[in-house]
PDB file of C-alpha atoms in Angstrom:
ATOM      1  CA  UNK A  21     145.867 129.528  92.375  1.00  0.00           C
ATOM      2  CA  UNK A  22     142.771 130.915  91.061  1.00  0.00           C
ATOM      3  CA  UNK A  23     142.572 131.755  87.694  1.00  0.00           C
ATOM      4  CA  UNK A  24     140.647 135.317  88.045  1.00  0.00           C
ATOM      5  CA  UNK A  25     140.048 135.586  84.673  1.00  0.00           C
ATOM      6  CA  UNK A  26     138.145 132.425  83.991  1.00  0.00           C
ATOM      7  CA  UNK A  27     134.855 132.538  82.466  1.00  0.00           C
ATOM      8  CA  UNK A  28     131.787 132.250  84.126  1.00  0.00           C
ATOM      9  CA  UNK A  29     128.071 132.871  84.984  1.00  0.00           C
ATOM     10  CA  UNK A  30     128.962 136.699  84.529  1.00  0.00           C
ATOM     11  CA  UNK A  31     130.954 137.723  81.589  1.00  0.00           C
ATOM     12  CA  UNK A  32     134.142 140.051  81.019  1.00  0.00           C
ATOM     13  CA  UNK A  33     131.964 142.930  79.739  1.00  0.00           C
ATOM     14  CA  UNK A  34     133.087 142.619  75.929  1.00  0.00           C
ATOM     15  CA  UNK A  35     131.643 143.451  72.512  1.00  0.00           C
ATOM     16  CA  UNK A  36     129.347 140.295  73.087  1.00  0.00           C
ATOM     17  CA  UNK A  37     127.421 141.288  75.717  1.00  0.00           C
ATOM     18  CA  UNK A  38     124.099 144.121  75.661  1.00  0.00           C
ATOM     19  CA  UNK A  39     126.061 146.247  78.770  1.00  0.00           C
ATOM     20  CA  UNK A  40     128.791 146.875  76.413  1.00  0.00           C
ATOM     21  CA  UNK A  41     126.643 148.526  73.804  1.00  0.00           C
ATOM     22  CA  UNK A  42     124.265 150.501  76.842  1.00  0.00           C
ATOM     23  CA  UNK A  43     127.420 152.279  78.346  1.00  0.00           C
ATOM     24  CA  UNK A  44     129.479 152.560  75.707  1.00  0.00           C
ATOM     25  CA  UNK A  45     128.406 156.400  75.574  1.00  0.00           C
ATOM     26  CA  UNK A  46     128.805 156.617  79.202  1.00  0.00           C
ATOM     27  CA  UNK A  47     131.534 159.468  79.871  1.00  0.00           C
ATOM     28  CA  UNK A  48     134.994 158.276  80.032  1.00  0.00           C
ATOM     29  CA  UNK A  49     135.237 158.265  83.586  1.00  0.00           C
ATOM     30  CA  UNK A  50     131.595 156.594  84.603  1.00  0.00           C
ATOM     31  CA  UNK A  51     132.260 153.395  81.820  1.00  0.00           C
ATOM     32  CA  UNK A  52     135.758 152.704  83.403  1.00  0.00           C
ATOM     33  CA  UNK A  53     134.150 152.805  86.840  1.00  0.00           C
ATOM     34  CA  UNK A  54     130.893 150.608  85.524  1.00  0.00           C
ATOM     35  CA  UNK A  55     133.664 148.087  83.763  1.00  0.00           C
ATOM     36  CA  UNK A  56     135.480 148.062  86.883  1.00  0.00           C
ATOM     37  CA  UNK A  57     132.451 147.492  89.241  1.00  0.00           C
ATOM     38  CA  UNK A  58     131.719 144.287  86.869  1.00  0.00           C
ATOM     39  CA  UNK A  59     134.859 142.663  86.712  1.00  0.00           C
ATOM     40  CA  UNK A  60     135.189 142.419  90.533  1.00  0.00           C
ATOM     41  CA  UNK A  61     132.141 141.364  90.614  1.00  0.00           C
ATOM     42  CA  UNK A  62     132.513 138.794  88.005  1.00  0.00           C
ATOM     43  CA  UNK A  63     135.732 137.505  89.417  1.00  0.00           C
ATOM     44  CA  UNK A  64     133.573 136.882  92.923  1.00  0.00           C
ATOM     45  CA  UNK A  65     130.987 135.262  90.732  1.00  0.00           C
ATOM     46  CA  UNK A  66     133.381 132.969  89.075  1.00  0.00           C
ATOM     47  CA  UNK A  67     134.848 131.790  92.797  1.00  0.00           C
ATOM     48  CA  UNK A  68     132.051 129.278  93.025  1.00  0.00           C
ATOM     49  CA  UNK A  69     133.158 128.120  89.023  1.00  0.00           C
ATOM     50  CA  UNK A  70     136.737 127.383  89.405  1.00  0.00           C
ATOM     51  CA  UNK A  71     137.667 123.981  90.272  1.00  0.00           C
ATOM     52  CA  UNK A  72     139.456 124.874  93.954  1.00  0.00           C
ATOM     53  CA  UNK A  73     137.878 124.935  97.010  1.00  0.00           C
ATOM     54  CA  UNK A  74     134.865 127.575  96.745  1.00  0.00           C
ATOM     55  CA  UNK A  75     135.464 128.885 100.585  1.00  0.00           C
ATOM     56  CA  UNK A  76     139.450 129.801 100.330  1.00  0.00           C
ATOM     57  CA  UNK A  77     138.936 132.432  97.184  1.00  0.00           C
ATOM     58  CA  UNK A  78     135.280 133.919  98.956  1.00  0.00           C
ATOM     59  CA  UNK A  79     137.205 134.426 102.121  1.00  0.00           C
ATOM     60  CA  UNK A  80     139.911 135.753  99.881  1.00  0.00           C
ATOM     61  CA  UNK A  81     137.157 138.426  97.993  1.00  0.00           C
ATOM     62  CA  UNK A  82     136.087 139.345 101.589  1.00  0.00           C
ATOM     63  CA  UNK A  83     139.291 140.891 102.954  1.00  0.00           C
ATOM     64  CA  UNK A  84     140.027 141.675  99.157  1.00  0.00           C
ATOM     65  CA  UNK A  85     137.074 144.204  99.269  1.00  0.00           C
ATOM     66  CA  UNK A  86     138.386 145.418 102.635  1.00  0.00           C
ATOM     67  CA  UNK A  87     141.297 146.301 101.541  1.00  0.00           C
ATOM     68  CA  UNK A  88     139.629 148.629  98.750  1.00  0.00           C
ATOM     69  CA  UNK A  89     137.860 149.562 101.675  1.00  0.00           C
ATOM     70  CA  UNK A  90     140.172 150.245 104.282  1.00  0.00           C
ATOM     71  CA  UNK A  91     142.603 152.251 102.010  1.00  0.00           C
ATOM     72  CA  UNK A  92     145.272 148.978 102.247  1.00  0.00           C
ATOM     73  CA  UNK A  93     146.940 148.035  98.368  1.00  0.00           C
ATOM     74  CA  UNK A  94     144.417 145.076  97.339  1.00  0.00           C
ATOM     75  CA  UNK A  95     145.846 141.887  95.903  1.00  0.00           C
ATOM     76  CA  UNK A  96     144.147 141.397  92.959  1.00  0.00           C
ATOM     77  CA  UNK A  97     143.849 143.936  89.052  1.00  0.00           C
ATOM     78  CA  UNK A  98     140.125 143.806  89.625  1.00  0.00           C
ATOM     79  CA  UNK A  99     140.365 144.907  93.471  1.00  0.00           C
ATOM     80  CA  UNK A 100     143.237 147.642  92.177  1.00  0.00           C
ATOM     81  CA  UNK A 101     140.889 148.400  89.443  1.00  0.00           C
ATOM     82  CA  UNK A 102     138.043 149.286  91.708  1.00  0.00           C
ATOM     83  CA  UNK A 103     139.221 150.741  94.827  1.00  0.00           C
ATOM     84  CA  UNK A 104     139.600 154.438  92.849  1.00  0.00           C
ATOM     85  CA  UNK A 105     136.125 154.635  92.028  1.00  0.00           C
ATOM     86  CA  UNK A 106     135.050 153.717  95.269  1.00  0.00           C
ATOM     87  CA  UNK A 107     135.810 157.386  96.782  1.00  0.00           C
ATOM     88  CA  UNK A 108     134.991 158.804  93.560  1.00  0.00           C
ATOM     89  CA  UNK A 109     131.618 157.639  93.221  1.00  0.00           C
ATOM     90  CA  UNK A 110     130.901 156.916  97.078  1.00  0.00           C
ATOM     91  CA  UNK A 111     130.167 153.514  96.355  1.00  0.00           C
ATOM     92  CA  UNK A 112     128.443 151.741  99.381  1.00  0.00           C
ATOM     93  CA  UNK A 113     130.417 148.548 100.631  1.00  0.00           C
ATOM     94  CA  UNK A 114     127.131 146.332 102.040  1.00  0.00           C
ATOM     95  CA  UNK A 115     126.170 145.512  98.303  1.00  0.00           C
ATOM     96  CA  UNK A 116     129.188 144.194  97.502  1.00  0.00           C
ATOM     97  CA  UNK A 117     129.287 141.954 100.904  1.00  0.00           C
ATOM     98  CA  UNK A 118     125.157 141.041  99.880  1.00  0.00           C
ATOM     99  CA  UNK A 119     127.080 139.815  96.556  1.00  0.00           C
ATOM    100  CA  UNK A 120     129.292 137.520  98.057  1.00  0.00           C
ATOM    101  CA  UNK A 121     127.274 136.515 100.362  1.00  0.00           C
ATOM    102  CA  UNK A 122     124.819 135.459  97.954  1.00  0.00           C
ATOM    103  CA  UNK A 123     127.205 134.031  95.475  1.00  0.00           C
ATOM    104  CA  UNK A 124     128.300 131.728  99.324  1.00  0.00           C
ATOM    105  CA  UNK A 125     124.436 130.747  99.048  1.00  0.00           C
ATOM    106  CA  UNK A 126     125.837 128.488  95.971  1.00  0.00           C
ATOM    107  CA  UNK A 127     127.523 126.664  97.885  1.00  0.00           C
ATOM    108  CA  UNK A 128     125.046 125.222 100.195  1.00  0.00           C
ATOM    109  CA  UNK A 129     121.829 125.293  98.403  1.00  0.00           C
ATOM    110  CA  UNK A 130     120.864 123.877  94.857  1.00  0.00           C
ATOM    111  CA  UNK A 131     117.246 123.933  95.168  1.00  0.00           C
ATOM    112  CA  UNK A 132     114.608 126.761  96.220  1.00  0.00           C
ATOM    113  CA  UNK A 133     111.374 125.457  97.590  1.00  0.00           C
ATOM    114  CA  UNK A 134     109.344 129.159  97.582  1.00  0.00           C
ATOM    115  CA  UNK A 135     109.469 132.151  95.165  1.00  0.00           C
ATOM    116  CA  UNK A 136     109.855 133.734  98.083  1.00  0.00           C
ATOM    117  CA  UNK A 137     113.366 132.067  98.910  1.00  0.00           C
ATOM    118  CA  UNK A 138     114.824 132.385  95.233  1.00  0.00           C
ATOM    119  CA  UNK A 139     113.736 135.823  95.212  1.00  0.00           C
ATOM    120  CA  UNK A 140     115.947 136.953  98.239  1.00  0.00           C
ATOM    121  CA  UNK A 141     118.919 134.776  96.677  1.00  0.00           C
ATOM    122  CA  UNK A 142     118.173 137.137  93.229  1.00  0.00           C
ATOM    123  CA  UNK A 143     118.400 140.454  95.708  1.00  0.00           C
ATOM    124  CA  UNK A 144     122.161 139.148  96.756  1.00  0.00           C
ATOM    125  CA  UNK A 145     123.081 138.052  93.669  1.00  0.00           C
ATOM    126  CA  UNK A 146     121.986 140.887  90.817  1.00  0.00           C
ATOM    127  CA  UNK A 147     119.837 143.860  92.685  1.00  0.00           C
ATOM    128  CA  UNK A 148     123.124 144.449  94.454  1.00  0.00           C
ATOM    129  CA  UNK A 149     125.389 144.941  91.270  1.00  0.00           C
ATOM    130  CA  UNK A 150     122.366 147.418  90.605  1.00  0.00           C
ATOM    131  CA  UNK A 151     122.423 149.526  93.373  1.00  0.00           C
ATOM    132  CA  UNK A 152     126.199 149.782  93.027  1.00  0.00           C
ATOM    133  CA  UNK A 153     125.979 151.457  89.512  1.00  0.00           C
ATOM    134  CA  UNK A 154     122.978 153.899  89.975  1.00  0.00           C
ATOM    135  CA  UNK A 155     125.875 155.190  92.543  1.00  0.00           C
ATOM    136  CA  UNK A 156     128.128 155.713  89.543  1.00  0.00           C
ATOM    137  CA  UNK A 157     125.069 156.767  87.109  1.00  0.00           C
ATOM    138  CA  UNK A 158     124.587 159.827  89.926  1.00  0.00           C
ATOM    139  CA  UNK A 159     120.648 160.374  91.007  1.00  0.00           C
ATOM    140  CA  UNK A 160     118.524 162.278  93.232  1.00  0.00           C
ATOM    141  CA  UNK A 161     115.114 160.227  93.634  1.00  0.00           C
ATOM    142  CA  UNK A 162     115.121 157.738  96.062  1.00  0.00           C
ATOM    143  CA  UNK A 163     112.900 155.839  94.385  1.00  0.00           C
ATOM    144  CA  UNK A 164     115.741 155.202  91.809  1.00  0.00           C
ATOM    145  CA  UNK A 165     117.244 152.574  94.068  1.00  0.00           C
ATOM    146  CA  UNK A 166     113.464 150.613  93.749  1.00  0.00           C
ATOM    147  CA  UNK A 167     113.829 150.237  90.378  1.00  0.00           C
ATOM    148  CA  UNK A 168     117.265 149.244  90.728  1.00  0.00           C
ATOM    149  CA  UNK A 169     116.386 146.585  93.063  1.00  0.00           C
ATOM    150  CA  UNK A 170     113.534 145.268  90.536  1.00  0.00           C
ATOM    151  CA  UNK A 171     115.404 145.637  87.704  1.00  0.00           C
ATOM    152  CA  UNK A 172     118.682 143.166  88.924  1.00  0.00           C
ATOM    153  CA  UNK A 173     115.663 140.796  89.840  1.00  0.00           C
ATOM    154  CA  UNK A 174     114.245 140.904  86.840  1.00  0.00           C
ATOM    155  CA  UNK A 175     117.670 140.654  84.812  1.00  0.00           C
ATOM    156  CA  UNK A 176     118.706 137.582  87.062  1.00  0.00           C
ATOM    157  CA  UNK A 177     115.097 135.760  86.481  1.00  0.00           C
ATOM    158  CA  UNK A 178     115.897 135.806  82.606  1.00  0.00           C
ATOM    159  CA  UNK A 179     119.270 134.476  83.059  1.00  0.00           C
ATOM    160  CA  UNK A 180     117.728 131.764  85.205  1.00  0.00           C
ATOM    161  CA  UNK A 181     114.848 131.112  82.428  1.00  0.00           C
ATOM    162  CA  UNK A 182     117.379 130.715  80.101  1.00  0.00           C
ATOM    163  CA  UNK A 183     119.760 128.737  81.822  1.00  0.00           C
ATOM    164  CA  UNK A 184     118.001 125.753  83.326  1.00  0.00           C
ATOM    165  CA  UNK A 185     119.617 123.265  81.063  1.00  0.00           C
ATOM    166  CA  UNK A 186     122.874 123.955  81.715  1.00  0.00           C
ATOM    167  CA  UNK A 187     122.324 124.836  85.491  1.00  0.00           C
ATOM    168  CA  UNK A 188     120.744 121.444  85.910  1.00  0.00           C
ATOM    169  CA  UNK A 189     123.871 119.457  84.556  1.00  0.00           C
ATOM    170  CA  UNK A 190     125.992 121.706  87.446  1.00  0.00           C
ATOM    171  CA  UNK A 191     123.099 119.911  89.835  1.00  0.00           C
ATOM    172  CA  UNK A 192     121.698 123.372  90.065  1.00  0.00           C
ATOM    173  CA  UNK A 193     117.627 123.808  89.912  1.00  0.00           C
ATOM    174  CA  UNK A 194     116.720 127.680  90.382  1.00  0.00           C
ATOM    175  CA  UNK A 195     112.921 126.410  89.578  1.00  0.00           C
ATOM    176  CA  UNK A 196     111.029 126.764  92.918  1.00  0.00           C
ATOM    177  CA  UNK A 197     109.985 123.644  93.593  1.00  0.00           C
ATOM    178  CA  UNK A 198     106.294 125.088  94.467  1.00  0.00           C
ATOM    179  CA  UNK A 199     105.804 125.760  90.954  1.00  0.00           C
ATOM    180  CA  UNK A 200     106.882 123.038  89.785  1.00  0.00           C
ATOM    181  CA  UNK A 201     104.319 121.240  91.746  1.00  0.00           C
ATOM    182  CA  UNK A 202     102.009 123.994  90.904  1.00  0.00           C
ATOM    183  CA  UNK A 203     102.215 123.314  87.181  1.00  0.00           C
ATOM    184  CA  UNK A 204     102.650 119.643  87.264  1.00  0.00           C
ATOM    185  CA  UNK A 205     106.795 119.231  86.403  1.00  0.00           C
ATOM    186  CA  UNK A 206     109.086 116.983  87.839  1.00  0.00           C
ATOM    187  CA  UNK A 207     112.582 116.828  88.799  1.00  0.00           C
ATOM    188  CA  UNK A 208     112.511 114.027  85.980  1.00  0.00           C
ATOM    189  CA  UNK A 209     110.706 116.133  83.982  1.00  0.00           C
ATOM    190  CA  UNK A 210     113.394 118.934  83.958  1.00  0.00           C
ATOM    191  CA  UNK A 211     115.966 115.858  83.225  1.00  0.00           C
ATOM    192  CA  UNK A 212     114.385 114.776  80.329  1.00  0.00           C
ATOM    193  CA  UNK A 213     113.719 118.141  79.013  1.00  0.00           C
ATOM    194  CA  UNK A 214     117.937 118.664  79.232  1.00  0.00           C
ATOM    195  CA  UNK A 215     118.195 115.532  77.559  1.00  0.00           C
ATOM    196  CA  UNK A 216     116.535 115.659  74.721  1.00  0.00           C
ATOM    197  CA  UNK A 217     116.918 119.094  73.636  1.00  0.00           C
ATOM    198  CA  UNK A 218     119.007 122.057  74.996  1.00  0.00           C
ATOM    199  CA  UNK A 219     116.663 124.820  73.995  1.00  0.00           C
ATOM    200  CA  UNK A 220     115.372 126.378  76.971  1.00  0.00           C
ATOM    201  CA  UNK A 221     112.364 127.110  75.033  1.00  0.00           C
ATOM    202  CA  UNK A 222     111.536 123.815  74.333  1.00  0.00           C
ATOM    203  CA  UNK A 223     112.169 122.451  77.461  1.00  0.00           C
ATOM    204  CA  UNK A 224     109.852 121.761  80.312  1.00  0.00           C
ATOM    205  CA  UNK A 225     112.075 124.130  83.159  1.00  0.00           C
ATOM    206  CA  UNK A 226     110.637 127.047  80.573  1.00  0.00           C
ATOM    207  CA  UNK A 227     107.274 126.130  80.975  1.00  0.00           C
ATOM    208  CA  UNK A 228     107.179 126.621  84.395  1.00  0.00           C
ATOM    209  CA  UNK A 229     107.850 130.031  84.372  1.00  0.00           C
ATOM    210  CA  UNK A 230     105.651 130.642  81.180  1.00  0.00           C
ATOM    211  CA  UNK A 231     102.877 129.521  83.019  1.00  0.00           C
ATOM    212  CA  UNK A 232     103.838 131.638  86.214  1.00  0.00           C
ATOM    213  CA  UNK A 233     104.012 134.736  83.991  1.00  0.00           C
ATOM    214  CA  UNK A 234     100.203 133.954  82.685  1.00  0.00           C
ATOM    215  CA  UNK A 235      98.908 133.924  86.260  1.00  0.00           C
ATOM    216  CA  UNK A 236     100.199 137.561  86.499  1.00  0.00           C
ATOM    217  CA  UNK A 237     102.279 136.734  89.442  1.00  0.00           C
ATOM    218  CA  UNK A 238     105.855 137.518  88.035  1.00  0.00           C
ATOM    219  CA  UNK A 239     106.516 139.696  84.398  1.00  0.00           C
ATOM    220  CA  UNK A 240     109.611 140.930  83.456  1.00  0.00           C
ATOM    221  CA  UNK A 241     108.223 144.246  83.077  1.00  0.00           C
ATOM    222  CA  UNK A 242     106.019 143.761  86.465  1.00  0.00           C
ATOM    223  CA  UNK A 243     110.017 142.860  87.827  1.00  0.00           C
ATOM    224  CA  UNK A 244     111.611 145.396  85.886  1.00  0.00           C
ATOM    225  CA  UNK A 245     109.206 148.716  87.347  1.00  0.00           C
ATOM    226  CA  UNK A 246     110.117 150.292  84.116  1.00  0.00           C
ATOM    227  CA  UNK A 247     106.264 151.584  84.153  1.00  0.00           C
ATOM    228  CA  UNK A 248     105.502 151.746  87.293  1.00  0.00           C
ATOM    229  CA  UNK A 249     108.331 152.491  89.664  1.00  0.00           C
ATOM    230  CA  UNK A 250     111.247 154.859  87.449  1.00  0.00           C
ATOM    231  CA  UNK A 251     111.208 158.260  88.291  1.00  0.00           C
ATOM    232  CA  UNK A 252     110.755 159.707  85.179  1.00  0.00           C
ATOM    233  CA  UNK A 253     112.533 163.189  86.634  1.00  0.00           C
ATOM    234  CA  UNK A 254     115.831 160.526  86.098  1.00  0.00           C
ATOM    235  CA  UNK A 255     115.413 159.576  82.846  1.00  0.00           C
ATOM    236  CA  UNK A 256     118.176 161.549  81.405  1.00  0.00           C
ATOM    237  CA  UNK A 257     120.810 160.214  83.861  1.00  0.00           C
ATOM    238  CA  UNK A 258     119.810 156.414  83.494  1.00  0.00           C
ATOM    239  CA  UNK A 259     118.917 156.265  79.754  1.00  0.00           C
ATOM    240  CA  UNK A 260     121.903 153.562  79.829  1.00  0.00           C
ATOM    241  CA  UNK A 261     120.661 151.431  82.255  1.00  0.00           C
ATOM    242  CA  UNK A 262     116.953 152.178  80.816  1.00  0.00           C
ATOM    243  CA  UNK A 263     118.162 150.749  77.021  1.00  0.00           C
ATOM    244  CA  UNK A 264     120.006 147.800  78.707  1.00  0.00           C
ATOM    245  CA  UNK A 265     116.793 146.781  80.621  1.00  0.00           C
ATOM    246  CA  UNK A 266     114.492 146.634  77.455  1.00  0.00           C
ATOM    247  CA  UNK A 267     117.419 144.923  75.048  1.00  0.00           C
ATOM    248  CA  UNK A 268     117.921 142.344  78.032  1.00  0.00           C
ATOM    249  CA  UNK A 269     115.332 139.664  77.135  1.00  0.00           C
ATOM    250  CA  UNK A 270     115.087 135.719  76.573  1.00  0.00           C
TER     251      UNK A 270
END
């Protein structure tokens, strides 16, 4: 069977990660819903990891989350975990269908020829964990759910900055191919980088997105809207999320 507790792209929220320090003052009943909320999520995440065929446990996460859903005893802790909150907080189900749909996109596609194209697969994959919690966080502006969207992008384009090493030995390249030709890096390039060192920093996959960020097309803070697009009348409310955006760097 699969083992749900297997680690993966998405970590059992522990004293290791920065979300475990930014809700840790969250009241009682808000952290266990946040925890919750992340290890289902994490568990779908890890479906694509686990060495059994990818479709059978997606499928599985599907009528999982309609269980929670349709008021039916789910299957698994993490569905049993979550399906509380979900009246509690009113906690939409379309993000978590976006999620495994884009967490599906895995399975078919390794490469990303636009921006444009990666960016949609970062909306499925990490703005939809964020709209889900600003639920649970409680808010009024509707502009909060903006800067939730920008904010999972902008959390999702670190992760794939610093993981091109080891996503490349999975045969995974999150680069888009147009700036790669942009910029003058190879496939080869990207190989050679993983090869001879595994410091993302170091490696050629980093300097395509350095040299993205310089031609003011993409910033983490640009991605992020912490400037532009929070509503500062919510500040209170999402100082959490707020602290784990800023801590959450290369």
């Amino acid at each position: 069977g699969v083992e749900f507790g297997a680690p993966g792209r998405r970590r059992a929220m522990s004293r290791d990660t920065s979300f475990y320090y930014s809700f840790l003052v969250l009241p009682v009943r808000k952290r266990r819903a946040i925890i919750a909320v992340w290890d289902f999520c994490r568990a779908v995440d890890d479906a694509v990891d686990v060495g059994v065929p990818a479709a059978q446990p997606l499928a599985m996460w599907r009528a999982e989350l309609d269980a929670c859903y349709g008021g039916r005893s789910p299957a698994t802790p993490q569905g049993r975990e979550l399906q509380p909150y979900i009246r509690e907080f009113n906690l939409p189900q379309q993000p978590f269908e976006d999620l495994i749909a884009g967490v599906e996109m895995d399975l078919s596609q390794s490469r990303y020829q636009t921006f444009g194209a990666l960016a949609e697969y970062c909306r499925h994959v990490a703005s939809t964990v964020g709209l889900i919690c600003i639920e649970i966080f409680g808010y009024r502006d509707p502009a909060t759910r903006a800067y939730a969207v920008n904010l999972g992008m902008a959390l999702q384009l670190t992760n794939i900055i610093r993981d091109v090493a080891g996503d490349f030995e999975q045969g995974r390249l999150y680069l888009p191919a147009e700036d790669m030709t942009r910029f003058g890096v190879s496939e080869n390039d990207i190989g050679a980088g993983v090869m001879i060192v595994k410091n993302l920093f170091a490696s050629v996959g980093y300097r395509v997105w350095w040299n993205r960020m310089i031609d003011g097309n993409v910033t983490f803070h640009d991605a992020n809207g912490l400037t532009d697009e929070f509503p500062l009348t919510e500040f209170q409310t999402f100082r959490h999320g707020l602290t784990f955006g800023l801590n959450y760097s290369f």
